[in-house]
Coordinates of C-alpha atoms and ligand atoms in Angstrom, one line a residue:
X124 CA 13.7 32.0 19.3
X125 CA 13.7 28.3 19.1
X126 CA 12.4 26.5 16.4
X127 CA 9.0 24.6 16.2
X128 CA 9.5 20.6 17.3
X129 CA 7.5 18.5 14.6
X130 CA 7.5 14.4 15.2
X131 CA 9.4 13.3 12.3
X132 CA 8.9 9.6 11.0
X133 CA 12.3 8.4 11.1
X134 CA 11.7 4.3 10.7
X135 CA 9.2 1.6 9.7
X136 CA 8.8 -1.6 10.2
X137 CA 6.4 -4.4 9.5
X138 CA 5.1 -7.8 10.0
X139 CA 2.8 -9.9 8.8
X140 CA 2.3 -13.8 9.7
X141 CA 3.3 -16.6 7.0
X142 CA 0.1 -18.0 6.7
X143 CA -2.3 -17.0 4.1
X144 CA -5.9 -17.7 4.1
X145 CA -6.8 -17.2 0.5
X146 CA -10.8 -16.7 -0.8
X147 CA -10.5 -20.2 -2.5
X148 CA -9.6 -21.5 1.3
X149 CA -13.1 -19.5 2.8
X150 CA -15.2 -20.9 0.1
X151 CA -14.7 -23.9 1.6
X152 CA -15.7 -22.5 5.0
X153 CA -18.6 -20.1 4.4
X154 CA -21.0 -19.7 1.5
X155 CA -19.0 -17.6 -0.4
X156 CA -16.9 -17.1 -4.2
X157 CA -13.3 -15.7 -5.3
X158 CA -15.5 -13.0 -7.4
X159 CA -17.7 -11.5 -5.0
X160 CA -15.1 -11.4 -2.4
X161 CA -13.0 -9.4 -5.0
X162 CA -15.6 -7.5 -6.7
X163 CA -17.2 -6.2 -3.2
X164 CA -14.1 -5.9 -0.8
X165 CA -10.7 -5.7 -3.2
X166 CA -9.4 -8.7 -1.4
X167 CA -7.3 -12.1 -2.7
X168 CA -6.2 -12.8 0.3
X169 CA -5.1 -12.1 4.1
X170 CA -2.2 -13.4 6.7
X171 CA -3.1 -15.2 10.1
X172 CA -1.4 -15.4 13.3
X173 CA -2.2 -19.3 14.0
X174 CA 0.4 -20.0 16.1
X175 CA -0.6 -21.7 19.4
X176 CA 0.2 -18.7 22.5
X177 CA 1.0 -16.1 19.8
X178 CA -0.7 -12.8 20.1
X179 CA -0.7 -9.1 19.2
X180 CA 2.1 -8.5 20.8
X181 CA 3.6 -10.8 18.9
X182 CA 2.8 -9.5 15.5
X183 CA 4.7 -5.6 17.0
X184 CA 7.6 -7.3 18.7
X185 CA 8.7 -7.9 14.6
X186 CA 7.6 -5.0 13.8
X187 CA 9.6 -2.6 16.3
X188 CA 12.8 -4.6 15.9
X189 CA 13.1 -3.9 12.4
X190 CA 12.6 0.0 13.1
X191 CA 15.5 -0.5 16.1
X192 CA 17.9 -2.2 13.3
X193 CA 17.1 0.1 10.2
X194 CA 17.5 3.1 12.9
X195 CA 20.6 1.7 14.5
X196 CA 19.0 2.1 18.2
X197 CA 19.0 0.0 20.8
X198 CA 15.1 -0.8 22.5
X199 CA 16.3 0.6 26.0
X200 CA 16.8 4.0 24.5
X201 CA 13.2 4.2 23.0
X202 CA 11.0 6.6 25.6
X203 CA 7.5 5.2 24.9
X204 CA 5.3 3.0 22.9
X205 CA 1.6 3.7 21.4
X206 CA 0.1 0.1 20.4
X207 CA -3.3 0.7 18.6
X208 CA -5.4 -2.2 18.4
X209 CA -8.9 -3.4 19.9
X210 CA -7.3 -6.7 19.9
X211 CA -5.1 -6.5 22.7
X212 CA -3.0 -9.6 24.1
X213 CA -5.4 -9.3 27.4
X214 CA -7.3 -6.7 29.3
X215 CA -4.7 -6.0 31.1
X216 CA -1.9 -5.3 31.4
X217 CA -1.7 -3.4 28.2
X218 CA -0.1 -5.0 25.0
X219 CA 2.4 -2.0 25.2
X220 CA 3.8 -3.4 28.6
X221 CA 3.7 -7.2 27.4
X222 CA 6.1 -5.5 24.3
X223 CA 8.1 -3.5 25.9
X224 CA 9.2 -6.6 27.8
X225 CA 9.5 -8.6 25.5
X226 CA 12.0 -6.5 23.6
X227 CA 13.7 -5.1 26.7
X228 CA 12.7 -1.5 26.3
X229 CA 13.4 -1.0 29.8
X230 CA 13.5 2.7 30.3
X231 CA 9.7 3.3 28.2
X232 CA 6.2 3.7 29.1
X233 CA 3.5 3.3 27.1
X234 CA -0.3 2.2 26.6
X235 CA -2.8 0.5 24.2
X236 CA -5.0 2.9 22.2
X237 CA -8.5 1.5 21.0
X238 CA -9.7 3.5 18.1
X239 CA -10.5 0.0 15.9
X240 CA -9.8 1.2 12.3
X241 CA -8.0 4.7 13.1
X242 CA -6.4 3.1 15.6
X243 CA -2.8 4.1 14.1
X244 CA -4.0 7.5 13.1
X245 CA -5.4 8.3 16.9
X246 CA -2.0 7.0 18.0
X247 CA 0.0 8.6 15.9
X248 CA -1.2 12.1 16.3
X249 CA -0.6 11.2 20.5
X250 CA 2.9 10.0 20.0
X251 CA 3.7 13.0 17.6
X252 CA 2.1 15.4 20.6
X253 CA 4.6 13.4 23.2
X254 CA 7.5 14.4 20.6
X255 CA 5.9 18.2 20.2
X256 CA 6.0 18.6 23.8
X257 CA 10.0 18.4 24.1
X258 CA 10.1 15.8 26.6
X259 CA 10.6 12.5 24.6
X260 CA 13.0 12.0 21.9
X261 CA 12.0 8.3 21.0
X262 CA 8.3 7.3 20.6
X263 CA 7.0 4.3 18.9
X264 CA 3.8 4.2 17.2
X265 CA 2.3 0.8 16.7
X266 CA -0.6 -0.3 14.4
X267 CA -0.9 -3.7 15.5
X268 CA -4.7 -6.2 15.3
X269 CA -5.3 -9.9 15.5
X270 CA -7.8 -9.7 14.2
X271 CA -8.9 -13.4 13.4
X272 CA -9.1 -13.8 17.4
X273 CA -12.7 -12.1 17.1
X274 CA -13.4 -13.3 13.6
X275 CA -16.0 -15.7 13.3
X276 CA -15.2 -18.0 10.5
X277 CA -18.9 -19.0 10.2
X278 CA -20.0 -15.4 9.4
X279 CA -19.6 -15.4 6.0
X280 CA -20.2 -11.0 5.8
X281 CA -16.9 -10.3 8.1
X282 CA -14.9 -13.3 7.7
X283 CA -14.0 -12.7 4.7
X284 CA -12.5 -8.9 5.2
X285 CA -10.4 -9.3 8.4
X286 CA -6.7 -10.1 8.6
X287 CA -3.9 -10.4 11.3
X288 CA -0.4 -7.9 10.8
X289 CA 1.1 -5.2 12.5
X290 CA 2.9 -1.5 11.4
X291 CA 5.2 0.4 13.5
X292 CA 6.8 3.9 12.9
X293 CA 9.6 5.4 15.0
X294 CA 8.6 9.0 15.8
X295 CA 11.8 11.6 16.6
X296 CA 12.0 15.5 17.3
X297 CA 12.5 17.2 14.0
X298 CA 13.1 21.4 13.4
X299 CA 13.1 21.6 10.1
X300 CA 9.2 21.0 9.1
X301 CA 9.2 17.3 8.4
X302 CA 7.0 14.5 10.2
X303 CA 3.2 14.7 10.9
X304 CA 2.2 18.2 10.5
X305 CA -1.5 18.3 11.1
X306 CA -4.2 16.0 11.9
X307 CA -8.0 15.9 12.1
X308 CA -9.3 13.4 14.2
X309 CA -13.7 12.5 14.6
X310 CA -15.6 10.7 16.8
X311 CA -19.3 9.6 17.2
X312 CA -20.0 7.1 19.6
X313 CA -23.8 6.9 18.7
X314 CA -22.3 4.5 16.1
X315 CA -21.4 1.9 17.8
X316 CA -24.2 0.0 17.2
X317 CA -23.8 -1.2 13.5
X318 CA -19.9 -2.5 14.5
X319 CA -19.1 -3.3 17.9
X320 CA -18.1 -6.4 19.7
X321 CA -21.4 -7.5 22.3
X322 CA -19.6 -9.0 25.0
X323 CA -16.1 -9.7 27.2
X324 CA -16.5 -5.9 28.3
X325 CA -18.3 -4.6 31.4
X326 CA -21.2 -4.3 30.0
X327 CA -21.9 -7.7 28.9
X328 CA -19.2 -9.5 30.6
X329 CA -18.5 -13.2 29.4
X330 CA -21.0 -15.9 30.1
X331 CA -21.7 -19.2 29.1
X332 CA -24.5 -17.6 27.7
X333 CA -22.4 -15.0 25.7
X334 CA -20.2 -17.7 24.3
X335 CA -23.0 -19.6 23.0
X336 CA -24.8 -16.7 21.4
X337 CA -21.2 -15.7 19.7
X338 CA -21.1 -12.6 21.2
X339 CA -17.0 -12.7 21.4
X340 CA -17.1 -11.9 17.7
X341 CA -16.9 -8.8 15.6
X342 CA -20.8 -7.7 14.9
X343 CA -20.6 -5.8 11.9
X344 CA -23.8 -4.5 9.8
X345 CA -21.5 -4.0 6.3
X346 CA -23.9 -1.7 4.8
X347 CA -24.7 0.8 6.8
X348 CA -20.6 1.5 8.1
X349 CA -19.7 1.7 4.5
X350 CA -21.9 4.5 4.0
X351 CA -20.7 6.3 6.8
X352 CA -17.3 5.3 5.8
X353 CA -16.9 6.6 2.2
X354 CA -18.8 9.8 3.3
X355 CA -16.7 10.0 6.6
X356 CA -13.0 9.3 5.2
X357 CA -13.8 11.9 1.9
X358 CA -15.0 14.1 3.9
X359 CA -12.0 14.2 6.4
X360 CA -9.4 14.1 3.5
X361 CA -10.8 17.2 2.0
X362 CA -11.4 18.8 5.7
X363 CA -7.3 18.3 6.1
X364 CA -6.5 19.3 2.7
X365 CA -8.8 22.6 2.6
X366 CA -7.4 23.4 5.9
X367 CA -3.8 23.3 4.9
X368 CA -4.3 25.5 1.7
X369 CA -3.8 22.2 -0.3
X370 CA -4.8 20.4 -3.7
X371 CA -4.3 16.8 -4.7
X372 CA -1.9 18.2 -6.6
X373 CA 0.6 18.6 -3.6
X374 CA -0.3 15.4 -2.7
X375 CA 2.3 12.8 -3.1
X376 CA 0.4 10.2 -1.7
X377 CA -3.1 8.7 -0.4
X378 CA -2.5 6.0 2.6
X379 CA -5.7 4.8 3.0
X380 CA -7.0 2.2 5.8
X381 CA -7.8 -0.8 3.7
X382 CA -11.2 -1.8 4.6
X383 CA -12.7 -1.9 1.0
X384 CA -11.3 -1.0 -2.1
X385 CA -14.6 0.7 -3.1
X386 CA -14.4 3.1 0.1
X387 CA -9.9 3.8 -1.0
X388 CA -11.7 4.5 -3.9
X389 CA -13.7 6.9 -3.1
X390 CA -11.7 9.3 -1.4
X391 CA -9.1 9.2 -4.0
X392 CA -11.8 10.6 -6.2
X393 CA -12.8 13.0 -3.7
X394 CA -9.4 14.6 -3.5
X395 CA -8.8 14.5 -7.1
X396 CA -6.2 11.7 -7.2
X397 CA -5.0 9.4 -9.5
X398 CA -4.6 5.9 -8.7
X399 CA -0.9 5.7 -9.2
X400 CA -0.5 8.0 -5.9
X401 CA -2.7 5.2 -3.6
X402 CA -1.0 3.1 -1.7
X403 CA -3.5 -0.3 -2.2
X404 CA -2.2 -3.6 -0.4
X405 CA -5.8 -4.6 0.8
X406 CA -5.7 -7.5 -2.3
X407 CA -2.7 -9.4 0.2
X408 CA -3.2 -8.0 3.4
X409 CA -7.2 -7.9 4.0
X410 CA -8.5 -5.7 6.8
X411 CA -5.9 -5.7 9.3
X412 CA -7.7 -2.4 11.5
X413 CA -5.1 -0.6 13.1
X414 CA -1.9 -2.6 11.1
X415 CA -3.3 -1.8 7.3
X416 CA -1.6 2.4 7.2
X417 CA 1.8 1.4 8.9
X418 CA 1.8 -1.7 6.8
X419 CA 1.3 0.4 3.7
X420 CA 4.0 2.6 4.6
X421 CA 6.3 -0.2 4.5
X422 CA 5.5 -1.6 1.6
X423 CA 6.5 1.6 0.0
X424 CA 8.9 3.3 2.2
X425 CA 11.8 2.9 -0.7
X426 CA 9.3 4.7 -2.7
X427 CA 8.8 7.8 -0.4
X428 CA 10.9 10.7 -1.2
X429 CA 12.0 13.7 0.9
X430 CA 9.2 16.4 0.8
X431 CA 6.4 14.7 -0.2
X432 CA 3.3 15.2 1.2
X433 CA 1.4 12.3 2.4
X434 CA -2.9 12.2 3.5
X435 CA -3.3 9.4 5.7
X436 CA -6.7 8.8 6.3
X437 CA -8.9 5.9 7.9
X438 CA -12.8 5.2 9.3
X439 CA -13.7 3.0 11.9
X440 CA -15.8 1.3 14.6
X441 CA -16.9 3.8 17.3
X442 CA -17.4 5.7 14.9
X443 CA -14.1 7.0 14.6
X444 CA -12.1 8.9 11.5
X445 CA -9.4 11.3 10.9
X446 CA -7.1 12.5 8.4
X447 CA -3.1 13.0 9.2
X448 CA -1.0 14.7 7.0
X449 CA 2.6 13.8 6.8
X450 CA 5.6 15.8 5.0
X451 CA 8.3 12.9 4.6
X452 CA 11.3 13.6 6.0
X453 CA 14.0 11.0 5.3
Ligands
UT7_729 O1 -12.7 -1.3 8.7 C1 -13.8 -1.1 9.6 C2 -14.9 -0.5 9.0 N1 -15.6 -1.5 8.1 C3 -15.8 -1.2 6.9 O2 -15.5 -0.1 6.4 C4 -16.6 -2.2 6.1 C5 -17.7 -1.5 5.3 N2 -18.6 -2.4 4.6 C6 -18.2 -3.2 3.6 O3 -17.1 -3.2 3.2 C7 -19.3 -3.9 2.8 O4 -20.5 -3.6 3.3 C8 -19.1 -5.5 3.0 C9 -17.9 -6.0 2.2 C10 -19.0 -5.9 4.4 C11 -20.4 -6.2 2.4 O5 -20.5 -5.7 1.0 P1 -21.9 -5.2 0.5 O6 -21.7 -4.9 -0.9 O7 -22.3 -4.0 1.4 O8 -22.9 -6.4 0.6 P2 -24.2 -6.5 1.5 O9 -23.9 -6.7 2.9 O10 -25.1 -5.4 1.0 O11 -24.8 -7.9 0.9 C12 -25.2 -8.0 -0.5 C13 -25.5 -9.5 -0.7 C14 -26.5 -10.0 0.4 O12 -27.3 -11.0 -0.3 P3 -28.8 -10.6 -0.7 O13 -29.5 -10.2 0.6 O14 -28.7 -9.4 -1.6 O15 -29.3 -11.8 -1.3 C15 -25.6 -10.8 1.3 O16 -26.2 -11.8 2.0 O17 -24.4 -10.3 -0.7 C16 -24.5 -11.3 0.3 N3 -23.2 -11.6 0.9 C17 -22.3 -12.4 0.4 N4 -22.4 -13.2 -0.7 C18 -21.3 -13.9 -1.0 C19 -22.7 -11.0 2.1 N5 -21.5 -11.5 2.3 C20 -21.2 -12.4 1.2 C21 -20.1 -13.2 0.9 N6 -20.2 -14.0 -0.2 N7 -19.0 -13.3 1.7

């Protein structure tokens, strides 16, 4: 009998712009302080795209190179590409198409995912089923958001959370139980309303009137989506762990989306983990939605040994939340 394909993780790679907006540089722009921005949120600082004609395609084009050199592969033998983001280059076409041109992946599909924050995790549980399935042997999972392109830097509650970067992983087939072994994905649209984005869509599509009201920008009531948040991303976590017969003693590692250090926080405690097994970057990288769980990964890939167990785990606008879990395989 033939054994069970899992979707191993077999590269990352990363990117995140040069330029740093710091909380001394938005105290200058909103009413704001260094303090509360680091007491409340975790975050020193974030990276943003602010090159002229640069967009989210921009930030994965990095991002999948890197996995193509570390892997030794050329981008016309990769079979598809999952870009998660809700900020894509354009309507349409997707930002996977726009990439895979401009890296010449000519022989792979692929398609934009929105599922804001757990973007990456939504993608990567339908890349890993595209390697389950037998048919493709080369799938790139992309966590990519611009996410200053719908910040407005005059609204002192989100401004100060969001940053631009991108994550990428390189998933391959895998028979001997490594890669993404189970994942628990949520969804509750009724949500929408505390963190949504008013206009551009068919609902509301732009206007001079929707320009002027600053309906092009992230709508966020902070509050009331970090209460669903901590609740939601614990109670996931400990959903995927209970599931798989597992403690946070198996775990090797917590890869949280970084959308608040008191939320990371939170479900660490919930699955009985100590600190030294997060994986925190939120004080550099800010909010970067889909980008902040790949970009973790590559921060501390060289850290990641064969066997461990990894709980990815993020909450979102939609709502949307999940839990992946991840046995590291290289
Ligand atoms: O990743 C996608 C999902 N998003 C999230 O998970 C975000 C979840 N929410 C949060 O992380 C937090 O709610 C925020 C960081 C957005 C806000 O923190 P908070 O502790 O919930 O603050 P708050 O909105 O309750 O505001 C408390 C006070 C208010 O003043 P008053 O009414 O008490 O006088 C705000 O006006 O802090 C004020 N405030 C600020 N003060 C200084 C709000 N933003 C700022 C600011 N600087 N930037």
């Amino acid at each position: 009998m033939s054994k069970k394909i899992t979707a191993a993780i077999t590269a990352i790679g990363g990117y995140v712009p040069e330029n740093r907006l710091t909380n001394a540089d938005l105290e200058k722009m909103v009413d704001t302080n260094d303090e509360w921005i680091r007491t409340r949120t975790g975050i020193s600082e974030r990276r943003i795209l602010n090159e002229p004609g640069k967009a989210t395609s921009d930030l994965c084009v990095p991002a999948i190179m890197e996995i193509c050199k570390k892997r030794g592969i050329q981008p016309d033998e990769i079979d598809c590409v999952v870009v998660g983001t809700v900020t894509p280059d354009m309507f349409f076409p997707s930002t996977a198409n726009i990439v895979c041109d401009k890296i010449g992946a000519k022989n792979a599909w692929g398609f934009d995912l929105a599922a804001a924050c757990s973007g990456f995790l939504y993608s990567l549980t339908t890349g890993a089923a595209l390697v389950e399935s037998g048919r493709y042997k080369k799938v790139v999972v992309v966590g990519a958001d611009k996410m200053s392109a719908i910040v407005d830097y005059g609204d002192r509650s989100t401004c100060i959370i969001f940053g631009d970067g991108a994550g990428a992983v390189l998933l391959e087939p895998n028979t001997e139980g490594f890669g993404v072994l189970d994942s628990i994905l949520k969804s509750d649209g009724s949500g929408r309303g505390v963190l949504h984005m008013k206009a551009g869509g068919s609902l509301r599509p732009a206007s001079y009137e929707t320009v002027a009201n600053k309906e092009h920008y992230i709508y966020q009531e902070g509050q009331a989506v970090f209460k669903f948040a901590v609740k939601g991303m614990a109670d996931v976590s400990a959903e995927l762990l209970e599931r798989n017969n597992l403690t946070g003693n198996d775990i090797a590692w917590l890869v949280p989306h970084q959308a608040n250090k008191r939320i990371i926080d939170a479900t660490a405690n919930r699955m009985g983990l100590s600190p030294e097994k997060v994986m925190v970057n939120i004080q550099r990288f800010g909010n970067t939605t889909a980008g902040t769980i790949p970009l973790c990964l590559w921060e501390w890939e060289s850290q990641l040994k064969k066997g461990d167990n990894l709980v990815l785990a993020a909450f979102g606008g939609g709502f949307t939340w999940g839990a992946t879990l991840v046995k590291w395989g290289f």
